[in-house]
mmCIF file of C-alpha atoms and ligand atoms in Angstrom:
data_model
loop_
_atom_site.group_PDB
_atom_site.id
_atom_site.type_symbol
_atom_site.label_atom_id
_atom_site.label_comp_id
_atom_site.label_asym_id
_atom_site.label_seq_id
_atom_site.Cartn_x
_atom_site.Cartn_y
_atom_site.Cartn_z
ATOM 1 C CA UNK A 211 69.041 -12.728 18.699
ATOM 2 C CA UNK A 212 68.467 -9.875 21.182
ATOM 3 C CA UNK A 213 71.384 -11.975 23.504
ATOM 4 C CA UNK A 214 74.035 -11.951 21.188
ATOM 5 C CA UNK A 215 73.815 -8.253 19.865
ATOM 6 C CA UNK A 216 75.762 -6.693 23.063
ATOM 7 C CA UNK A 217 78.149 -8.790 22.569
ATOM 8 C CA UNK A 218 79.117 -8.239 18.836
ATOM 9 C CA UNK A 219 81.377 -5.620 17.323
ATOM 10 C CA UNK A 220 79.368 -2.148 16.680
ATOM 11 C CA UNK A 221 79.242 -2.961 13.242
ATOM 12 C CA UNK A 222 78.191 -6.285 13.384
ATOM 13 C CA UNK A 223 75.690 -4.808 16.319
ATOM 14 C CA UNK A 224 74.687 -2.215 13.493
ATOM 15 C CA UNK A 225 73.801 -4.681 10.513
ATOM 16 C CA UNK A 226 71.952 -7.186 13.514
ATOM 17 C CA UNK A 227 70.405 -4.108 14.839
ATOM 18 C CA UNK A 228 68.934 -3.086 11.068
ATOM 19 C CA UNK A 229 67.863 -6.697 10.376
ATOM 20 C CA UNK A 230 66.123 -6.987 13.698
ATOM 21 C CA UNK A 231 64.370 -4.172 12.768
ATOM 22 C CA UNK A 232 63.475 -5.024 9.157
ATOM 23 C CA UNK A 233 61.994 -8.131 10.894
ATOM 24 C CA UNK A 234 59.940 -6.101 13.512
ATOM 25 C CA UNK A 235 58.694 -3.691 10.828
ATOM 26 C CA UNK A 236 57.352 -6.726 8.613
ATOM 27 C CA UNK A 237 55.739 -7.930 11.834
ATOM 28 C CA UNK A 238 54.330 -5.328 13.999
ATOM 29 C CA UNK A 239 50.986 -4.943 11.650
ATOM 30 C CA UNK A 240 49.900 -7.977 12.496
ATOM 31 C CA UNK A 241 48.223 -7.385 15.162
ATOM 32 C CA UNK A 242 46.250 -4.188 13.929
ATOM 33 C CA UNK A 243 43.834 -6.580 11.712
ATOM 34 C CA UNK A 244 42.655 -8.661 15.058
ATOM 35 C CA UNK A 245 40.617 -5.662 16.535
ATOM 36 C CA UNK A 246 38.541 -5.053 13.264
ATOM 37 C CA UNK A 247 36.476 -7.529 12.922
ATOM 38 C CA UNK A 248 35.218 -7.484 16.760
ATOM 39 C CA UNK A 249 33.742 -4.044 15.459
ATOM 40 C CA UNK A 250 31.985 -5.159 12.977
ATOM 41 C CA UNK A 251 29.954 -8.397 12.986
ATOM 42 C CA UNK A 252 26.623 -6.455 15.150
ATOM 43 C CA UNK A 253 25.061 -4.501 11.687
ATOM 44 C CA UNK A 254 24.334 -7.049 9.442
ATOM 45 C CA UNK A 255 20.244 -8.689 9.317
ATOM 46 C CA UNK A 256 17.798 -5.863 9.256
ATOM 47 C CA UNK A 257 14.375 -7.377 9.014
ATOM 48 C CA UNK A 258 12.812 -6.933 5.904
ATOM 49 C CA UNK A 259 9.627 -9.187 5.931
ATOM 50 C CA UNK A 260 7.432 -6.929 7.358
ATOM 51 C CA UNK A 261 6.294 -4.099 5.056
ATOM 52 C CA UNK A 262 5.719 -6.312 1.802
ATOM 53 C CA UNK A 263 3.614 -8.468 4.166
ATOM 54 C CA UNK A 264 1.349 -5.486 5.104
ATOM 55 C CA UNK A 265 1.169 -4.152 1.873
ATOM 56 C CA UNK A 266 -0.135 -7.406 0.343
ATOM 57 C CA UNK A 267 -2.764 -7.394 2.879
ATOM 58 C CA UNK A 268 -4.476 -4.145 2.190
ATOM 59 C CA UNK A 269 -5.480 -3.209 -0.886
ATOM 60 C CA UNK A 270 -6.021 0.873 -0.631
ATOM 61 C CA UNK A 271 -8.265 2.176 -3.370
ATOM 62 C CA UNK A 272 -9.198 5.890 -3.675
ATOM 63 C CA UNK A 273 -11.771 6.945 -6.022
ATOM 64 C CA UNK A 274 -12.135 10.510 -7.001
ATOM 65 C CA UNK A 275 -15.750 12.173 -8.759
ATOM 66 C CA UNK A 276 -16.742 15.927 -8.620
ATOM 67 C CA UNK A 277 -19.676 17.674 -10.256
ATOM 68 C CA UNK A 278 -19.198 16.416 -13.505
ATOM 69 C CA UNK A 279 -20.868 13.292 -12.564
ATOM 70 C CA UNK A 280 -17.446 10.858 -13.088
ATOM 71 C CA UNK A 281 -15.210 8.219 -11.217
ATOM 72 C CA UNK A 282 -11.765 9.034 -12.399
ATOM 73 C CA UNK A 283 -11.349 5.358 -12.661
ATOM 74 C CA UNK A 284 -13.608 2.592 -14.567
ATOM 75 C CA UNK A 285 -11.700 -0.435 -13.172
ATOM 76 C CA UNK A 286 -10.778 -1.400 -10.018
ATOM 77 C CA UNK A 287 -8.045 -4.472 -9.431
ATOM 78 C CA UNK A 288 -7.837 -6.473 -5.790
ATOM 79 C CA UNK A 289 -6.203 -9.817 -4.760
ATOM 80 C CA UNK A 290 -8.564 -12.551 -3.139
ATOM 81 C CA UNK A 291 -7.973 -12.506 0.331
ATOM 82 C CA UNK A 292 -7.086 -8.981 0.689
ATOM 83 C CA UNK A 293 -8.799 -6.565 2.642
ATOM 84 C CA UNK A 294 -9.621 -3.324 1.017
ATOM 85 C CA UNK A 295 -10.119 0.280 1.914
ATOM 86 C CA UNK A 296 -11.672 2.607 -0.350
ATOM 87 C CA UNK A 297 -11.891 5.908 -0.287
ATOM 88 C CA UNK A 298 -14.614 8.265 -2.319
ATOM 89 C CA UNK A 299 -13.442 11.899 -2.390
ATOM 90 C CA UNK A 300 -15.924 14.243 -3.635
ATOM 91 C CA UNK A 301 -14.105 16.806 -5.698
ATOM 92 C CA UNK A 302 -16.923 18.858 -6.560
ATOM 93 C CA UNK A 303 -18.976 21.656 -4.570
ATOM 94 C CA UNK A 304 -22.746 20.714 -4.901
ATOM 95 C CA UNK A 305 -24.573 19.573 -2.132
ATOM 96 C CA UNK A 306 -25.037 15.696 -2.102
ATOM 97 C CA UNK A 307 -29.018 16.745 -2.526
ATOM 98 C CA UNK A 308 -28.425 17.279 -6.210
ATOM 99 C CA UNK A 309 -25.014 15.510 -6.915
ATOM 100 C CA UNK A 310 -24.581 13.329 -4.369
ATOM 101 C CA UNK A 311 -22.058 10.205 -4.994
ATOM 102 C CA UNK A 312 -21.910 6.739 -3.302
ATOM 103 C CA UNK A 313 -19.603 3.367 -4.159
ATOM 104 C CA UNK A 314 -22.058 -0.067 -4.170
ATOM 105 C CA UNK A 315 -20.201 -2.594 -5.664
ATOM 106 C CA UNK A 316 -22.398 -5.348 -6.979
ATOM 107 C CA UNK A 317 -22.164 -8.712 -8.853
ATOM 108 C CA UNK A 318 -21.587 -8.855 -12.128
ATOM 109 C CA UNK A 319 -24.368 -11.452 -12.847
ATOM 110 C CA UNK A 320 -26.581 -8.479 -11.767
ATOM 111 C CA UNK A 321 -28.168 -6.103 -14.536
ATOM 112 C CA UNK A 322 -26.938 -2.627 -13.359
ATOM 113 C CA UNK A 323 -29.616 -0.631 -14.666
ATOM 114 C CA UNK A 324 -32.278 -2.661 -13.169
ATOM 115 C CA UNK A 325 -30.353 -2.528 -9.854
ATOM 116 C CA UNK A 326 -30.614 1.450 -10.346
ATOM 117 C CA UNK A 327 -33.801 1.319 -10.419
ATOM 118 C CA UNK A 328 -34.540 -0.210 -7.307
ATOM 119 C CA UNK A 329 -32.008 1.090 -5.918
ATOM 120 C CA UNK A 330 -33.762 5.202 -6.813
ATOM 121 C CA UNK A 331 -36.421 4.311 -5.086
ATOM 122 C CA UNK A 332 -34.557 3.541 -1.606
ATOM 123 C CA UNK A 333 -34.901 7.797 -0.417
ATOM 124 C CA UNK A 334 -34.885 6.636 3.021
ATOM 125 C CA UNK A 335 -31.747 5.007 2.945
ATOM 126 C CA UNK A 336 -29.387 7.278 0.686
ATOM 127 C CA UNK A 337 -30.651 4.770 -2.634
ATOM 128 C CA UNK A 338 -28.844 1.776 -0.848
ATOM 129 C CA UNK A 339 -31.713 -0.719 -1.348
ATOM 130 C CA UNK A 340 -32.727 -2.801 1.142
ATOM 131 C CA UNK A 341 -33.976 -5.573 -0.341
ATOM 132 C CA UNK A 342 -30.949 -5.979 -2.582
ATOM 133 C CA UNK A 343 -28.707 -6.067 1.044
ATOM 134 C CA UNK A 344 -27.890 -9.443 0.187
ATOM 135 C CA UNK A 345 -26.535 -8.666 -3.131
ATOM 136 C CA UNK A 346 -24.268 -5.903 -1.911
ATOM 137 C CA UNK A 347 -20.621 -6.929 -1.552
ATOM 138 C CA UNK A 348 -19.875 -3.250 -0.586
ATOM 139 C CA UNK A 349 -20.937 0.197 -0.194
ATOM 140 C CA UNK A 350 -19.875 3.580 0.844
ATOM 141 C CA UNK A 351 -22.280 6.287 2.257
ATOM 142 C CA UNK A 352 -23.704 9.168 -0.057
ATOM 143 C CA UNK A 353 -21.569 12.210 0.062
ATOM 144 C CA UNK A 354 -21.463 15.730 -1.384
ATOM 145 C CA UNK A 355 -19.320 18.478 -2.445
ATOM 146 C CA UNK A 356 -15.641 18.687 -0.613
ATOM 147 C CA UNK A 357 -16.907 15.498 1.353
ATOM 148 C CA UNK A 358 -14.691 12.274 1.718
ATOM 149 C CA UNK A 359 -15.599 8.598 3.307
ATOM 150 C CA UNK A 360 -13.885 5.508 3.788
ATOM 151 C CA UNK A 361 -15.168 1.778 3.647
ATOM 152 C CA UNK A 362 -13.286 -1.483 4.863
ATOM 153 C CA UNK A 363 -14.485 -4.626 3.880
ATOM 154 C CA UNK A 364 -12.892 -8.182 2.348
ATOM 155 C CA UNK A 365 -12.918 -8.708 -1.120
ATOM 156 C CA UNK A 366 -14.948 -11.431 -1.826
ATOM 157 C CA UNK A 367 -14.210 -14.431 -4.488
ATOM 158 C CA UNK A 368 -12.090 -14.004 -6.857
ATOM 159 C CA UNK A 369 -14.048 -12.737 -10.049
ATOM 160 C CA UNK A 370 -15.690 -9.710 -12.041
ATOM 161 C CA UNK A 371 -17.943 -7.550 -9.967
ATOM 162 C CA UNK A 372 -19.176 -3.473 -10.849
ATOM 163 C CA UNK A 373 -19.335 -0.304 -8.849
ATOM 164 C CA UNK A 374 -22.013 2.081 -9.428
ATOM 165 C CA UNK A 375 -23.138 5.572 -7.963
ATOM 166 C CA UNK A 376 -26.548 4.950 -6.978
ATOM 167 C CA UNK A 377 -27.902 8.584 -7.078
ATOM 168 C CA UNK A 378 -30.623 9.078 -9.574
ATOM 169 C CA UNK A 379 -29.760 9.170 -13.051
ATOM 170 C CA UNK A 380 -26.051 8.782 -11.690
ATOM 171 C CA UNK A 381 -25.097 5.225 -12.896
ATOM 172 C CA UNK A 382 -25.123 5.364 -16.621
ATOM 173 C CA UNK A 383 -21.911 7.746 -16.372
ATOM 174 C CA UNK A 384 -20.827 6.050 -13.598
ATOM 175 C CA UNK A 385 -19.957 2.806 -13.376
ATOM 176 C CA UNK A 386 -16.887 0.771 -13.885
ATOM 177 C CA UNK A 387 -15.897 -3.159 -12.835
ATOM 178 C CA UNK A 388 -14.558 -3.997 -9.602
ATOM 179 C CA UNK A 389 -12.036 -6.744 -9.854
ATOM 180 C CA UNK A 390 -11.028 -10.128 -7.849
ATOM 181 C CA UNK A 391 -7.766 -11.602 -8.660
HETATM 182 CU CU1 CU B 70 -23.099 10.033 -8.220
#
């Protein structure tokens, strides 16, 4: 086309010359749309397997009592297989001499206020009983007032188990069931 246009009439050249550029017009975008894509294609496939994963693996408990002798919770839920970290925070002020607070989580085949008992007369070891060790899925230290602590352990078997403050004259009021799913 380009050939014969010099040699046309200047109005023939003219109505060539228009259509040749119609043409190029409807044309020359073409080639915008090829360097797009190479932009793109590098964002896609974040990873997104990892924090579900960790979250399913730790079960974090926190369990709250002050000097009103009270868990803020009476039930505790865990998966089988988990591991789980629980945290007491003791809200209150008084020393742990007079209301101290402790986490043992027992089975639920055991009698709770039998395992108080016992467990009152254990002064030497904060009222975790020794002879009972065995029993003991779990238990946290004896705290007081303003004082925190944190246990890691596995939960065991799936099933019903309680928690129970140990202190003397604490587990009546506190006490709640510690569950396996
Ligand atoms: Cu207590």
């Amino acid at each position: 086309m380009k050939h014969s246009i010099k040699s046309l009439s200047a109005v023939a050249a003219m109505a060539l010359f228009f259509t040749a550029c119609g043409g190029e017009e409807k044309t020359a975008p073409a080639p915008a749309p090829m360097e797009t894509p190479s932009e793109t294609p590098a964002e896609p496939a974040a990873p997104v397997t990892e924090t579900p994963a960790a979250d399913a693996a730790v079960a974090e408990i926190v369990l709250n009592a002050g000097d009103d002798m009270k868990f803020d919770k009476t039930e505790i839920k865990v998966k089988s297989g988990q591991k789980v970290k629980l945290t007491l925070n003791h809200t209150g002020k008084m020393d742990k001499k007079v209301m101290g607070h402790n986490v043992v989580i027992i089975p639920s085949a055991m009698d709770v206020a039998m395992f108080a008992q016992v467990a009152i007369k254990a002064t030497d070891s904060e009222y975790i009983p020794a002879s009972e060790a065995k029993q003991i899925i779990a238990h946290t230290k004896l705290i007081g007032g303003g004082e925190s602590t944190t246990i890691e352990f596995d939960a065991p078997a799936a099933g019903a188990y309680k928690f129970l403050c140990t202190f003397p004259g604490h587990w009546a009021a506190m006490q709640g069931t510690f569950v396996v799913e």
